[in-house]
């Protein structure tokens, strides 16, 4: 008696496969923020200024103004045309949420209007977030790193 094996091949369009793929679990950003370099983050932020403004009270461009973004409510700028996904997300821009969004905006928030591939390297994201944190009259406190976690000081 021989065993039968049936193989079924399914072709899934690439776009559908990307939508169905689970979000990648990012490295925690808090431990990296302790040694992040805001000046290096300023250089990375050059990618942002084509769509965003960085100065207090500046008008939005294609994307909203990023002044005082760390700790701010998501979809906070009155009159800005956020996607329905962003408007319904709720909460505030924590360090971890910013990191996840900056790593891959569309993986973090299906339906976002932000057409940016993301900042893949965790160190670069930490530097960028340190720079964004500096864009405030009263920067948000840094998160406490969890001892024993990868990258903890």
PDB file of C-alpha atoms in Angstrom:
ATOM      1  CA  UNK A   1       0.000   0.000   0.000  1.00  0.00           C
ATOM      2  CA  UNK A   2       1.645   3.281  -1.153  1.00  0.00           C
ATOM      3  CA  UNK A   3       0.917   6.632   0.453  1.00  0.00           C
ATOM      4  CA  UNK A   4      -0.496   9.326  -1.783  1.00  0.00           C
ATOM      5  CA  UNK A   5       0.671  12.886  -1.555  1.00  0.00           C
ATOM      6  CA  UNK A   6      -1.268  15.697  -3.152  1.00  0.00           C
ATOM      7  CA  UNK A   7       0.491  18.993  -3.745  1.00  0.00           C
ATOM      8  CA  UNK A   8      -1.566  22.074  -4.318  1.00  0.00           C
ATOM      9  CA  UNK A   9       0.058  25.232  -5.638  1.00  0.00           C
ATOM     10  CA  UNK A  10      -1.644  28.542  -5.072  1.00  0.00           C
ATOM     11  CA  UNK A  11      -0.604  31.703  -6.830  1.00  0.00           C
ATOM     12  CA  UNK A  12      -1.251  34.862  -4.872  1.00  0.00           C
ATOM     13  CA  UNK A  13      -0.723  38.273  -6.442  1.00  0.00           C
ATOM     14  CA  UNK A  14       2.231  40.083  -4.820  1.00  0.00           C
ATOM     15  CA  UNK A  15       0.054  42.967  -3.625  1.00  0.00           C
ATOM     16  CA  UNK A  16      -2.305  40.564  -1.835  1.00  0.00           C
ATOM     17  CA  UNK A  17       0.622  38.723  -0.281  1.00  0.00           C
ATOM     18  CA  UNK A  18       2.032  41.996   1.072  1.00  0.00           C
ATOM     19  CA  UNK A  19      -1.350  42.926   2.565  1.00  0.00           C
ATOM     20  CA  UNK A  20      -1.670  39.530   4.208  1.00  0.00           C
ATOM     21  CA  UNK A  21       1.871  39.389   5.578  1.00  0.00           C
ATOM     22  CA  UNK A  22       2.033  39.853   9.335  1.00  0.00           C
ATOM     23  CA  UNK A  23       3.744  42.992  10.564  1.00  0.00           C
ATOM     24  CA  UNK A  24       7.369  42.409  11.426  1.00  0.00           C
ATOM     25  CA  UNK A  25       8.182  42.776  15.108  1.00  0.00           C
ATOM     26  CA  UNK A  26      10.658  45.633  15.374  1.00  0.00           C
ATOM     27  CA  UNK A  27      13.560  45.863  17.742  1.00  0.00           C
ATOM     28  CA  UNK A  28      12.517  47.944  20.789  1.00  0.00           C
ATOM     29  CA  UNK A  29      13.594  51.534  20.212  1.00  0.00           C
ATOM     30  CA  UNK A  30      13.800  52.675  23.848  1.00  0.00           C
ATOM     31  CA  UNK A  31      17.264  51.193  24.519  1.00  0.00           C
ATOM     32  CA  UNK A  32      18.648  52.820  21.378  1.00  0.00           C
ATOM     33  CA  UNK A  33      17.276  56.260  22.251  1.00  0.00           C
ATOM     34  CA  UNK A  34      19.581  56.529  25.263  1.00  0.00           C
ATOM     35  CA  UNK A  35      22.569  56.850  22.912  1.00  0.00           C
ATOM     36  CA  UNK A  36      20.814  58.295  19.864  1.00  0.00           C
ATOM     37  CA  UNK A  37      22.405  61.170  17.955  1.00  0.00           C
ATOM     38  CA  UNK A  38      19.955  63.973  17.131  1.00  0.00           C
ATOM     39  CA  UNK A  39      22.479  65.581  14.747  1.00  0.00           C
ATOM     40  CA  UNK A  40      22.616  62.339  12.756  1.00  0.00           C
ATOM     41  CA  UNK A  41      18.815  62.274  12.909  1.00  0.00           C
ATOM     42  CA  UNK A  42      18.711  65.780  11.450  1.00  0.00           C
ATOM     43  CA  UNK A  43      20.563  64.455   8.388  1.00  0.00           C
ATOM     44  CA  UNK A  44      18.062  61.598   8.059  1.00  0.00           C
ATOM     45  CA  UNK A  45      15.210  64.119   8.392  1.00  0.00           C
ATOM     46  CA  UNK A  46      16.245  65.638   5.074  1.00  0.00           C
ATOM     47  CA  UNK A  47      14.144  62.847   3.551  1.00  0.00           C
ATOM     48  CA  UNK A  48      11.133  64.212   5.423  1.00  0.00           C
ATOM     49  CA  UNK A  49      11.216  67.878   4.420  1.00  0.00           C
ATOM     50  CA  UNK A  50       9.957  67.266   0.903  1.00  0.00           C
ATOM     51  CA  UNK A  51       6.570  66.472   2.434  1.00  0.00           C
ATOM     52  CA  UNK A  52       6.689  67.811   6.028  1.00  0.00           C
ATOM     53  CA  UNK A  53       7.584  71.066   7.755  1.00  0.00           C
ATOM     54  CA  UNK A  54       9.620  70.981  10.954  1.00  0.00           C
ATOM     55  CA  UNK A  55       9.300  74.482  12.410  1.00  0.00           C
ATOM     56  CA  UNK A  56       6.776  75.589  15.005  1.00  0.00           C
ATOM     57  CA  UNK A  57       3.572  76.978  13.488  1.00  0.00           C
ATOM     58  CA  UNK A  58       4.641  76.148   9.904  1.00  0.00           C
ATOM     59  CA  UNK A  59       1.859  75.225   7.526  1.00  0.00           C
ATOM     60  CA  UNK A  60       1.508  71.622   6.482  1.00  0.00           C
ATOM     61  CA  UNK A  61       2.740  70.477   3.106  1.00  0.00           C
ATOM     62  CA  UNK A  62       1.752  67.102   1.618  1.00  0.00           C
ATOM     63  CA  UNK A  63       2.232  65.749   5.139  1.00  0.00           C
ATOM     64  CA  UNK A  64       1.500  67.416   8.488  1.00  0.00           C
ATOM     65  CA  UNK A  65       3.927  69.605  10.405  1.00  0.00           C
ATOM     66  CA  UNK A  66       6.197  67.524  12.670  1.00  0.00           C
ATOM     67  CA  UNK A  67       6.964  70.127  15.349  1.00  0.00           C
ATOM     68  CA  UNK A  68       6.286  68.616  18.792  1.00  0.00           C
ATOM     69  CA  UNK A  69       5.233  65.260  17.286  1.00  0.00           C
ATOM     70  CA  UNK A  70       6.663  63.045  20.053  1.00  0.00           C
ATOM     71  CA  UNK A  71       3.832  62.417  22.508  1.00  0.00           C
ATOM     72  CA  UNK A  72       1.300  64.279  20.374  1.00  0.00           C
ATOM     73  CA  UNK A  73      -2.099  62.888  19.471  1.00  0.00           C
ATOM     74  CA  UNK A  74      -2.210  61.029  16.166  1.00  0.00           C
ATOM     75  CA  UNK A  75      -4.066  62.976  13.443  1.00  0.00           C
ATOM     76  CA  UNK A  76      -3.764  66.106  15.591  1.00  0.00           C
ATOM     77  CA  UNK A  77      -3.551  68.886  12.992  1.00  0.00           C
ATOM     78  CA  UNK A  78      -6.990  70.404  12.505  1.00  0.00           C
ATOM     79  CA  UNK A  79      -7.867  70.778   8.856  1.00  0.00           C
ATOM     80  CA  UNK A  80      -5.174  68.398   7.597  1.00  0.00           C
ATOM     81  CA  UNK A  81      -6.450  65.657   5.251  1.00  0.00           C
ATOM     82  CA  UNK A  82      -5.411  62.553   7.189  1.00  0.00           C
ATOM     83  CA  UNK A  83      -6.406  59.138   5.880  1.00  0.00           C
ATOM     84  CA  UNK A  84      -9.399  57.542   7.569  1.00  0.00           C
ATOM     85  CA  UNK A  85      -6.972  54.890   8.862  1.00  0.00           C
ATOM     86  CA  UNK A  86      -4.907  57.543  10.658  1.00  0.00           C
ATOM     87  CA  UNK A  87      -7.968  59.371  11.976  1.00  0.00           C
ATOM     88  CA  UNK A  88      -9.347  56.158  13.446  1.00  0.00           C
ATOM     89  CA  UNK A  89      -6.003  54.947  14.881  1.00  0.00           C
ATOM     90  CA  UNK A  90      -6.232  57.019  18.045  1.00  0.00           C
ATOM     91  CA  UNK A  91      -3.670  57.361  20.785  1.00  0.00           C
ATOM     92  CA  UNK A  92      -0.480  59.350  20.867  1.00  0.00           C
ATOM     93  CA  UNK A  93       2.831  59.121  19.065  1.00  0.00           C
ATOM     94  CA  UNK A  94       4.863  57.119  21.556  1.00  0.00           C
ATOM     95  CA  UNK A  95       8.490  56.356  20.822  1.00  0.00           C
ATOM     96  CA  UNK A  96       7.608  52.765  19.907  1.00  0.00           C
ATOM     97  CA  UNK A  97       4.717  53.834  17.646  1.00  0.00           C
ATOM     98  CA  UNK A  98       6.916  56.388  15.883  1.00  0.00           C
ATOM     99  CA  UNK A  99       9.581  53.747  15.376  1.00  0.00           C
ATOM    100  CA  UNK A 100       7.119  51.228  13.950  1.00  0.00           C
ATOM    101  CA  UNK A 101       5.530  53.836  11.674  1.00  0.00           C
ATOM    102  CA  UNK A 102       8.883  55.146  10.455  1.00  0.00           C
ATOM    103  CA  UNK A 103      10.145  51.621   9.803  1.00  0.00           C
ATOM    104  CA  UNK A 104       7.273  50.886   7.443  1.00  0.00           C
ATOM    105  CA  UNK A 105       4.327  53.283   7.362  1.00  0.00           C
ATOM    106  CA  UNK A 106       2.078  50.958   5.355  1.00  0.00           C
ATOM    107  CA  UNK A 107       2.936  47.906   7.450  1.00  0.00           C
ATOM    108  CA  UNK A 108       2.148  49.866  10.619  1.00  0.00           C
ATOM    109  CA  UNK A 109      -1.060  51.431   9.324  1.00  0.00           C
ATOM    110  CA  UNK A 110      -2.933  49.856   6.439  1.00  0.00           C
ATOM    111  CA  UNK A 111      -4.528  52.638   4.424  1.00  0.00           C
ATOM    112  CA  UNK A 112      -2.094  55.417   5.353  1.00  0.00           C
ATOM    113  CA  UNK A 113      -1.536  58.082   2.724  1.00  0.00           C
ATOM    114  CA  UNK A 114       2.172  58.283   3.581  1.00  0.00           C
ATOM    115  CA  UNK A 115       4.049  57.105   0.505  1.00  0.00           C
ATOM    116  CA  UNK A 116       7.432  56.482   2.110  1.00  0.00           C
ATOM    117  CA  UNK A 117       9.321  53.191   2.096  1.00  0.00           C
ATOM    118  CA  UNK A 118      10.531  53.668   5.652  1.00  0.00           C
ATOM    119  CA  UNK A 119      13.750  53.821   7.650  1.00  0.00           C
ATOM    120  CA  UNK A 120      14.812  50.191   8.004  1.00  0.00           C
ATOM    121  CA  UNK A 121      17.804  50.454  10.357  1.00  0.00           C
ATOM    122  CA  UNK A 122      16.831  50.709  14.026  1.00  0.00           C
ATOM    123  CA  UNK A 123      19.824  52.964  14.815  1.00  0.00           C
ATOM    124  CA  UNK A 124      18.771  55.390  12.057  1.00  0.00           C
ATOM    125  CA  UNK A 125      15.199  55.418  13.386  1.00  0.00           C
ATOM    126  CA  UNK A 126      16.467  56.121  16.907  1.00  0.00           C
ATOM    127  CA  UNK A 127      18.573  59.020  15.615  1.00  0.00           C
ATOM    128  CA  UNK A 128      15.631  60.385  13.614  1.00  0.00           C
ATOM    129  CA  UNK A 129      13.287  60.108  16.597  1.00  0.00           C
ATOM    130  CA  UNK A 130      15.885  61.853  18.801  1.00  0.00           C
ATOM    131  CA  UNK A 131      15.900  64.683  16.268  1.00  0.00           C
ATOM    132  CA  UNK A 132      12.086  64.798  16.121  1.00  0.00           C
ATOM    133  CA  UNK A 133      12.058  64.878  19.935  1.00  0.00           C
ATOM    134  CA  UNK A 134      14.249  68.001  19.798  1.00  0.00           C
ATOM    135  CA  UNK A 135      11.576  69.795  17.752  1.00  0.00           C
ATOM    136  CA  UNK A 136       9.765  71.021  20.828  1.00  0.00           C
ATOM    137  CA  UNK A 137       9.945  73.800  23.398  1.00  0.00           C
ATOM    138  CA  UNK A 138       9.624  71.036  26.038  1.00  0.00           C
ATOM    139  CA  UNK A 139      10.906  67.722  24.648  1.00  0.00           C
ATOM    140  CA  UNK A 140       9.150  64.594  25.894  1.00  0.00           C
ATOM    141  CA  UNK A 141      11.118  62.608  28.460  1.00  0.00           C
ATOM    142  CA  UNK A 142      13.071  59.675  27.096  1.00  0.00           C
ATOM    143  CA  UNK A 143      11.611  56.258  27.822  1.00  0.00           C
ATOM    144  CA  UNK A 144      13.334  54.009  30.307  1.00  0.00           C
ATOM    145  CA  UNK A 145      15.166  51.104  28.731  1.00  0.00           C
ATOM    146  CA  UNK A 146      14.241  47.674  30.044  1.00  0.00           C
ATOM    147  CA  UNK A 147      17.328  45.995  31.556  1.00  0.00           C
ATOM    148  CA  UNK A 148      18.352  42.803  29.791  1.00  0.00           C
ATOM    149  CA  UNK A 149      16.703  43.747  26.510  1.00  0.00           C
ATOM    150  CA  UNK A 150      18.794  43.768  23.382  1.00  0.00           C
ATOM    151  CA  UNK A 151      20.442  47.148  22.972  1.00  0.00           C
ATOM    152  CA  UNK A 152      19.886  48.229  26.602  1.00  0.00           C
ATOM    153  CA  UNK A 153      22.645  50.427  28.002  1.00  0.00           C
TER     154      UNK A 153
END
